[in-house]
Coordinates of C-alpha atoms in Angstrom, one line a residue:
Chain A
M164 CA -13.2 -70.7 81.1
E165 CA -15.5 -69.7 83.9
S166 CA -14.8 -72.5 86.4
L167 CA -11.0 -71.7 86.2
K168 CA -11.6 -68.0 86.7
K169 CA -13.8 -68.6 89.6
K170 CA -11.1 -70.8 91.2
I171 CA -8.5 -68.2 90.6
L172 CA -10.6 -65.5 92.3
E173 CA -11.4 -67.8 95.2
E174 CA -7.9 -69.3 95.9
G175 CA -5.3 -67.3 94.0
R176 CA -3.1 -65.0 96.0
V177 CA -1.3 -61.9 94.6
L178 CA 2.2 -61.6 96.0
D179 CA 4.8 -58.8 95.8
G180 CA 6.6 -58.7 92.5
D181 CA 3.5 -59.1 90.4
I182 CA 3.1 -62.8 91.2
L183 CA -0.2 -64.7 91.0
K184 CA 0.2 -67.7 93.2
I185 CA -2.2 -70.5 92.4
D186 CA -0.5 -73.3 94.4
S187 CA -3.7 -74.8 95.7
F188 CA -4.9 -76.2 92.4
L189 CA -2.2 -75.8 89.7
N190 CA 1.4 -75.3 90.8
H191 CA 1.8 -77.4 93.9
M192 CA -1.5 -79.2 94.6
I193 CA -3.3 -80.3 91.5
D194 CA -7.1 -80.1 91.4
V195 CA -7.7 -83.2 89.2
N196 CA -11.3 -82.4 88.4
L197 CA -10.4 -78.9 87.2
T198 CA -7.3 -80.3 85.3
L199 CA -9.5 -82.7 83.4
E200 CA -11.8 -79.8 82.4
I201 CA -8.8 -77.8 81.3
G202 CA -7.9 -80.7 79.0
K203 CA -11.4 -80.7 77.5
E204 CA -11.3 -77.0 76.9
F205 CA -7.9 -77.1 75.1
K206 CA -9.3 -79.8 72.9
R207 CA -12.4 -77.7 72.1
R208 CA -10.3 -74.8 71.2
F209 CA -7.6 -76.4 69.1
G210 CA -9.6 -79.3 67.7
G211 CA -8.1 -81.4 64.9
T212 CA -5.5 -84.1 65.5
I213 CA -2.1 -84.0 67.0
D214 CA 0.8 -86.4 67.3
K215 CA 2.3 -85.2 70.6
I216 CA 2.0 -82.7 73.4
L217 CA 5.1 -80.8 74.5
T218 CA 5.2 -79.2 77.9
V219 CA 7.8 -78.3 80.6
E220 CA 8.4 -79.8 84.0
A221 CA 6.7 -79.7 86.5
S222 CA 3.5 -77.6 86.6
G223 CA 2.6 -78.1 82.9
I224 CA 2.4 -81.9 83.2
G225 CA -1.1 -82.1 84.7
A226 CA -2.8 -80.0 82.0
A227 CA -0.7 -81.8 79.3
I228 CA -1.9 -85.2 80.4
A229 CA -5.5 -84.1 80.6
T230 CA -5.2 -82.7 77.1
S231 CA -3.6 -85.8 75.8
M232 CA -6.6 -87.8 77.1
E233 CA -8.8 -85.8 74.8
Y234 CA -6.5 -86.6 71.8
N235 CA -6.6 -90.4 72.1
N236 CA -3.8 -90.4 74.7
V237 CA -1.0 -89.1 72.5
P238 CA 2.4 -89.0 74.2
V239 CA 3.2 -86.1 76.5
L240 CA 6.8 -85.0 76.3
F241 CA 8.1 -82.7 79.0
A242 CA 11.2 -80.6 78.5
K243 CA 13.7 -80.8 81.4
K244 CA 14.8 -77.6 83.0
V245 CA 18.5 -77.6 83.7
K246 CA 20.7 -74.9 85.2
C247 CA 23.3 -75.2 82.5
S248 CA 23.3 -77.2 79.3
L249 CA 25.9 -79.7 78.2
M250 CA 24.6 -79.0 74.7
A251 CA 25.0 -82.6 74.0
D252 CA 24.4 -83.8 70.5
E253 CA 21.4 -85.8 71.4
V254 CA 19.2 -82.9 72.7
Y255 CA 17.4 -79.9 71.4
A256 CA 18.0 -77.1 73.9
S257 CA 16.8 -73.5 74.3
K258 CA 17.3 -70.9 77.0
E259 CA 14.6 -69.6 79.2
H260 CA 14.9 -66.8 81.7
S261 CA 12.7 -67.3 84.8
Y262 CA 11.6 -63.8 86.0
T263 CA 9.9 -65.4 89.0
R264 CA 13.2 -66.9 90.2
G265 CA 15.6 -64.5 88.5
V266 CA 17.7 -67.3 86.9
D267 CA 18.3 -68.7 83.4
Y268 CA 17.3 -72.3 82.6
V269 CA 18.0 -74.3 79.6
L270 CA 15.0 -76.4 78.5
Q271 CA 16.1 -79.7 76.9
V272 CA 14.3 -82.3 74.9
S273 CA 15.8 -85.5 73.6
K274 CA 16.1 -85.7 69.8
N275 CA 14.8 -89.2 70.1
Y276 CA 11.3 -88.0 71.0
L277 CA 10.6 -85.1 68.8
K278 CA 10.7 -85.7 65.0
E279 CA 10.4 -83.7 61.8
G280 CA 6.8 -83.3 60.6
E281 CA 5.1 -84.3 63.9
R282 CA 2.1 -82.2 64.8
V283 CA 2.9 -80.8 68.2
L284 CA 0.6 -79.0 70.6
I285 CA 2.5 -76.9 73.3
I286 CA 0.8 -76.7 76.7
D287 CA 2.0 -74.8 79.7
D288 CA 0.6 -73.4 83.0
F289 CA 1.6 -69.8 82.7
L290 CA 2.2 -67.3 79.9
A291 CA 3.6 -64.0 81.1
N292 CA 6.9 -63.0 79.4
G293 CA 6.6 -66.0 77.2
E294 CA 10.1 -67.3 78.1
A295 CA 9.1 -71.0 78.6
I296 CA 6.7 -71.3 75.7
N297 CA 9.1 -69.4 73.5
A298 CA 11.8 -71.9 74.3
L299 CA 9.4 -74.8 73.5
V300 CA 8.6 -73.1 70.1
D301 CA 12.3 -72.8 69.4
I302 CA 12.8 -76.5 70.3
C303 CA 9.9 -77.5 67.9
R304 CA 11.5 -75.4 65.1
Q305 CA 14.9 -77.0 65.7
A306 CA 13.2 -80.4 65.3
K307 CA 11.2 -79.2 62.2
A308 CA 8.1 -80.3 64.0
E309 CA 4.8 -78.7 63.0
I310 CA 3.4 -76.5 65.8
V311 CA -0.4 -76.8 66.0
G312 CA -0.6 -74.1 68.7
A313 CA 0.4 -73.1 72.2
G314 CA -2.1 -73.3 75.1
A315 CA -1.6 -71.6 78.4
V316 CA -3.9 -72.1 81.4
V317 CA -3.3 -68.6 82.7
C318 CA -1.9 -65.6 80.8
K319 CA -1.0 -62.2 82.2
T320 CA -2.1 -60.3 79.1
Y321 CA -0.4 -57.1 80.1
Q322 CA 3.0 -58.7 79.7
P323 CA 4.6 -59.3 76.4
G324 CA 4.5 -63.1 76.2
E325 CA 1.3 -63.7 74.2
K326 CA 2.3 -61.2 71.5
R327 CA 5.8 -62.7 71.4
I328 CA 4.4 -66.1 70.6
L329 CA 1.7 -64.8 68.2
D330 CA 4.3 -62.8 66.3
Q331 CA 6.0 -66.1 65.4
G332 CA 2.9 -67.3 63.7
V333 CA 1.8 -69.7 66.4
K334 CA -1.8 -69.9 67.4
V335 CA -2.3 -69.1 71.1
E336 CA -5.2 -70.1 73.3
V337 CA -5.4 -69.0 76.9
L338 CA -8.0 -70.2 79.4
A339 CA -7.9 -67.3 81.9
R340 CA -6.8 -63.9 80.7
V341 CA -5.5 -61.8 83.6
K342 CA -5.4 -58.1 82.7
S343 CA -4.3 -56.7 86.1
L344 CA -3.0 -57.7 89.5
E345 CA -2.9 -54.2 90.8
N346 CA -3.6 -53.6 94.4
G347 CA -3.5 -57.3 95.1
K348 CA -6.7 -57.9 93.1
V349 CA -7.1 -60.2 90.1
E350 CA -8.9 -58.7 87.2
F351 CA -9.8 -60.6 84.0
E352 CA -10.2 -59.2 80.6
Chain B
M1270 CA 2.3 -105.6 86.0
E1271 CA 3.0 -107.4 82.7
S1272 CA 2.4 -104.5 80.2
L1273 CA 4.9 -102.3 82.2
K1274 CA 7.5 -105.0 82.4
K1275 CA 7.2 -105.7 78.6
K1276 CA 7.6 -101.9 78.0
I1277 CA 10.7 -101.8 80.2
L1278 CA 12.3 -104.7 78.4
E1279 CA 11.5 -103.2 75.0
E1280 CA 12.4 -99.6 75.6
G1281 CA 14.5 -99.4 78.8
R1282 CA 18.2 -98.8 78.5
V1283 CA 20.8 -99.8 81.1
L1284 CA 23.5 -97.1 81.5
D1285 CA 26.7 -97.1 83.4
G1286 CA 26.3 -96.5 87.1
D1287 CA 23.5 -99.0 87.5
I1288 CA 21.0 -96.6 85.9
L1289 CA 17.8 -97.9 84.2
K1290 CA 16.7 -95.2 81.8
I1291 CA 13.1 -95.3 80.8
D1292 CA 12.8 -91.9 79.2
S1293 CA 10.6 -93.0 76.4
F1294 CA 7.5 -93.6 78.5
L1295 CA 8.0 -92.4 82.1
N1296 CA 10.8 -89.9 82.9
H1297 CA 10.8 -87.6 79.8
M1298 CA 8.1 -88.7 77.4
I1299 CA 4.9 -90.1 79.1
D1300 CA 3.0 -93.0 77.6
V1301 CA -0.5 -91.9 78.7
N1302 CA -2.2 -95.2 78.0
L1303 CA 0.3 -97.0 80.2
T1304 CA 0.1 -94.3 82.8
L1305 CA -3.7 -94.7 83.1
E1306 CA -3.1 -98.5 83.5
I1307 CA -0.6 -97.8 86.2
G1308 CA -3.2 -95.7 88.0
K1309 CA -5.7 -98.6 87.8
E1310 CA -3.1 -101.1 89.1
F1311 CA -2.3 -98.9 92.1
K1312 CA -6.0 -98.6 93.0
R1313 CA -6.4 -102.4 92.7
R1314 CA -3.5 -103.0 95.0
F1315 CA -4.2 -100.3 97.7
G1316 CA -8.0 -100.2 97.4
G1317 CA -10.0 -98.4 100.1
T1318 CA -10.4 -94.6 100.2
I1319 CA -7.8 -91.8 100.4
D1320 CA -7.9 -88.1 100.8
K1321 CA -4.8 -87.1 98.9
I1322 CA -1.9 -88.3 96.8
L1323 CA 1.6 -87.1 97.6
T1324 CA 4.3 -87.3 95.0
V1325 CA 7.4 -85.4 94.0
E1326 CA 8.1 -83.3 90.9
A1327 CA 8.4 -84.1 88.0
S1328 CA 8.3 -87.8 87.0
G1329 CA 5.9 -88.9 89.7
I1330 CA 3.1 -86.5 88.6
G1331 CA 1.8 -88.6 85.7
A1332 CA 1.3 -91.8 87.7
A1333 CA -0.1 -89.7 90.6
I1334 CA -2.8 -88.1 88.5
A1335 CA -3.7 -91.4 86.9
T1336 CA -4.1 -92.9 90.4
S1337 CA -6.1 -90.0 91.6
M1338 CA -8.6 -90.6 88.7
E1339 CA -9.2 -94.0 90.2
Y1340 CA -9.9 -92.4 93.6
N1341 CA -12.6 -89.9 92.6
N1342 CA -10.0 -87.3 91.5
V1343 CA -8.6 -86.7 95.0
P1344 CA -6.0 -83.8 95.0
V1345 CA -2.5 -84.6 93.9
L1346 CA 0.2 -82.7 95.9
F1347 CA 3.7 -82.7 94.5
A1348 CA 6.6 -81.9 96.7
K1349 CA 9.0 -79.4 95.3
K1350 CA 12.7 -80.2 95.0
V1351 CA 14.9 -77.4 96.0
K1352 CA 18.7 -77.2 96.3
C1353 CA 18.6 -75.6 99.7
S1354 CA 15.8 -75.0 102.1
L1355 CA 14.8 -71.7 103.6
M1356 CA 13.2 -73.9 106.2
A1357 CA 10.4 -71.4 106.3
D1358 CA 7.7 -71.9 108.9
E1359 CA 5.0 -72.6 106.3
V1360 CA 6.6 -75.7 104.8
Y1361 CA 7.3 -79.3 105.8
A1362 CA 10.8 -80.1 104.5
S1363 CA 12.9 -83.3 104.4
K1364 CA 16.3 -84.0 102.8
E1365 CA 16.8 -86.4 99.9
H1366 CA 20.1 -87.4 98.4
S1367 CA 19.9 -88.1 94.7
Y1368 CA 22.4 -90.9 93.9
T1369 CA 21.7 -90.4 90.2
R1370 CA 22.7 -86.8 90.3
G1371 CA 25.1 -86.9 93.2
V1372 CA 23.4 -84.0 95.0
D1373 CA 21.2 -83.3 98.0
Y1374 CA 17.8 -81.9 97.6
V1375 CA 15.3 -80.7 100.1
L1376 CA 11.7 -81.8 99.3
Q1377 CA 9.2 -79.2 100.5
V1378 CA 5.4 -79.3 100.9
S1379 CA 3.3 -76.3 102.0
K1380 CA 1.7 -76.8 105.4
N1381 CA -1.5 -75.4 103.9
Y1382 CA -2.0 -78.6 101.8
L1383 CA -1.2 -81.5 104.1
K1384 CA -3.2 -81.8 107.3
E1385 CA -3.3 -84.0 110.4
G1386 CA -5.4 -87.1 109.9
E1387 CA -5.6 -87.0 106.1
R1388 CA -5.3 -90.4 104.5
V1389 CA -2.4 -90.0 102.1
L1390 CA -1.1 -92.3 99.4
I1391 CA 2.5 -91.7 98.3
I1392 CA 3.3 -92.4 94.6
D1393 CA 6.6 -92.1 92.9
D1394 CA 8.3 -93.4 89.7
F1395 CA 11.4 -95.1 91.1
L1396 CA 12.3 -96.8 94.4
A1397 CA 16.0 -97.6 94.7
N1398 CA 17.7 -96.2 97.8
G1399 CA 14.4 -94.9 98.9
E1400 CA 15.6 -91.4 99.4
A1401 CA 12.6 -89.6 97.8
I1402 CA 9.9 -91.8 99.2
N1403 CA 11.6 -91.7 102.6
A1404 CA 11.5 -87.9 102.5
L1405 CA 7.8 -88.0 101.6
V1406 CA 7.1 -90.4 104.5
D1407 CA 9.0 -88.0 106.8
I1408 CA 6.9 -85.1 105.5
C1409 CA 3.6 -87.0 106.1
R1410 CA 4.8 -87.8 109.7
Q1411 CA 5.6 -84.2 110.4
A1412 CA 2.1 -83.3 109.2
K1413 CA 0.6 -86.1 111.3
A1414 CA -1.1 -87.4 108.2
E1415 CA -2.0 -91.1 107.9
I1416 CA 0.1 -92.9 105.4
V1417 CA -2.0 -95.4 103.5
G1418 CA 1.0 -96.7 101.6
A1419 CA 3.7 -96.0 99.1
G1420 CA 3.5 -97.1 95.5
A1421 CA 6.5 -97.1 93.1
V1422 CA 6.2 -97.8 89.4
V1423 CA 9.7 -99.4 89.3
C1424 CA 11.8 -100.8 92.2
K1425 CA 15.4 -101.9 92.1
T1426 CA 14.8 -104.6 94.7
Y1427 CA 18.5 -105.3 95.2
Q1428 CA 18.9 -101.8 96.7
P1429 CA 17.9 -100.9 100.2
G1430 CA 15.0 -98.6 99.5
E1431 CA 12.1 -101.0 99.8
K1432 CA 13.2 -102.4 103.1
R1433 CA 13.9 -98.9 104.4
I1434 CA 10.3 -97.9 103.8
L1435 CA 8.8 -101.2 105.0
D1436 CA 10.8 -101.0 108.2
Q1437 CA 8.9 -97.8 109.0
G1438 CA 5.6 -99.7 108.9
V1439 CA 4.5 -98.3 105.6
K1440 CA 2.9 -100.7 103.1
V1441 CA 4.8 -100.7 99.8
E1442 CA 3.5 -101.7 96.4
V1443 CA 5.8 -102.0 93.4
L1444 CA 4.6 -102.5 89.8
A1445 CA 7.9 -103.8 88.3
R1446 CA 10.4 -105.4 90.5
V1447 CA 13.9 -105.3 89.0
K1448 CA 16.3 -107.7 90.6
S1449 CA 19.3 -107.1 88.4
L1450 CA 20.8 -104.8 85.8
E1451 CA 24.0 -106.8 85.4
N1452 CA 25.7 -106.9 82.0
G1453 CA 23.2 -104.3 80.7
K1454 CA 20.3 -106.7 81.0
V1455 CA 17.1 -106.0 82.9
E1456 CA 16.0 -109.0 85.0
F1457 CA 12.7 -109.0 87.0
E1458 CA 12.0 -111.0 90.1

């Protein structure tokens, strides 16, 4: 997606620890024009029909809503990130390790809102080690929902996340494929 | 806003501790149709022009994006909720006490994204004690931004939040005014 890659080159900053910071339009401030384009692009790539979009708070919500708008405003369900899980009966839960923050989270989704047989599209902002999307896939499998695919706005393709999701038989679509952040410079595939 | 009140009556649940849980369309799953209506309603009430919308992760983001779409897709800035603040030079920070969770958060906004003189509309999901919106007002004042107003999707009008924000000279608009949750029953003004 060229407009996205252009924006990343213009405004992204590469920080120590192999971090691509895109706070100015995705992770802190949201560029709504670009977000609506992102929704259209996910629809173009996945097509078909879906029943629900599953994402995770907070940075995935914008892209998820924009994608929903291309699919007749299907509901957007965002998993909650909690430090520890009560493992209550009424939630599906799956562990995620955040490499950026160096902590484990548990992603939780209420069983009321994810049902067997529902066609679910997973949307998130970043795919690097695949921890968050992997947890969302796990949650869908627990619910026996049908996973239509997983879309990430940005993927660091030199990290294992994409393969990890693909290996589970889930279709993956990525809008900006970053192959290197070496020497503080963003390079796309 | 009648469609919102109808939805709250149909799907809201009143929990112990004076909590109105509206997870099925606002705080966990997002009803995108209703959210787009909420954006239109905030535009109708505040009117005029704005430069930016300020909200707080995660539940405010949907309504904030929908409102932005009514204002030519102005940027949406969401404050990050952190348990403790590093009080770094590059952020505006303000403390919020969460009565629901019984903890203090610090809301943080990067100084890069909120500037003197910008016309800012504050949007959030709930207004009860006013802690979150009060912190957002404080952050705008630190940045010397101009506060156009503060919009809340739901307000518990028997709690002090609305008056607290009004007393600071900020215009407040609320889409569903809850006057009581007594005996597990939602009553509107």
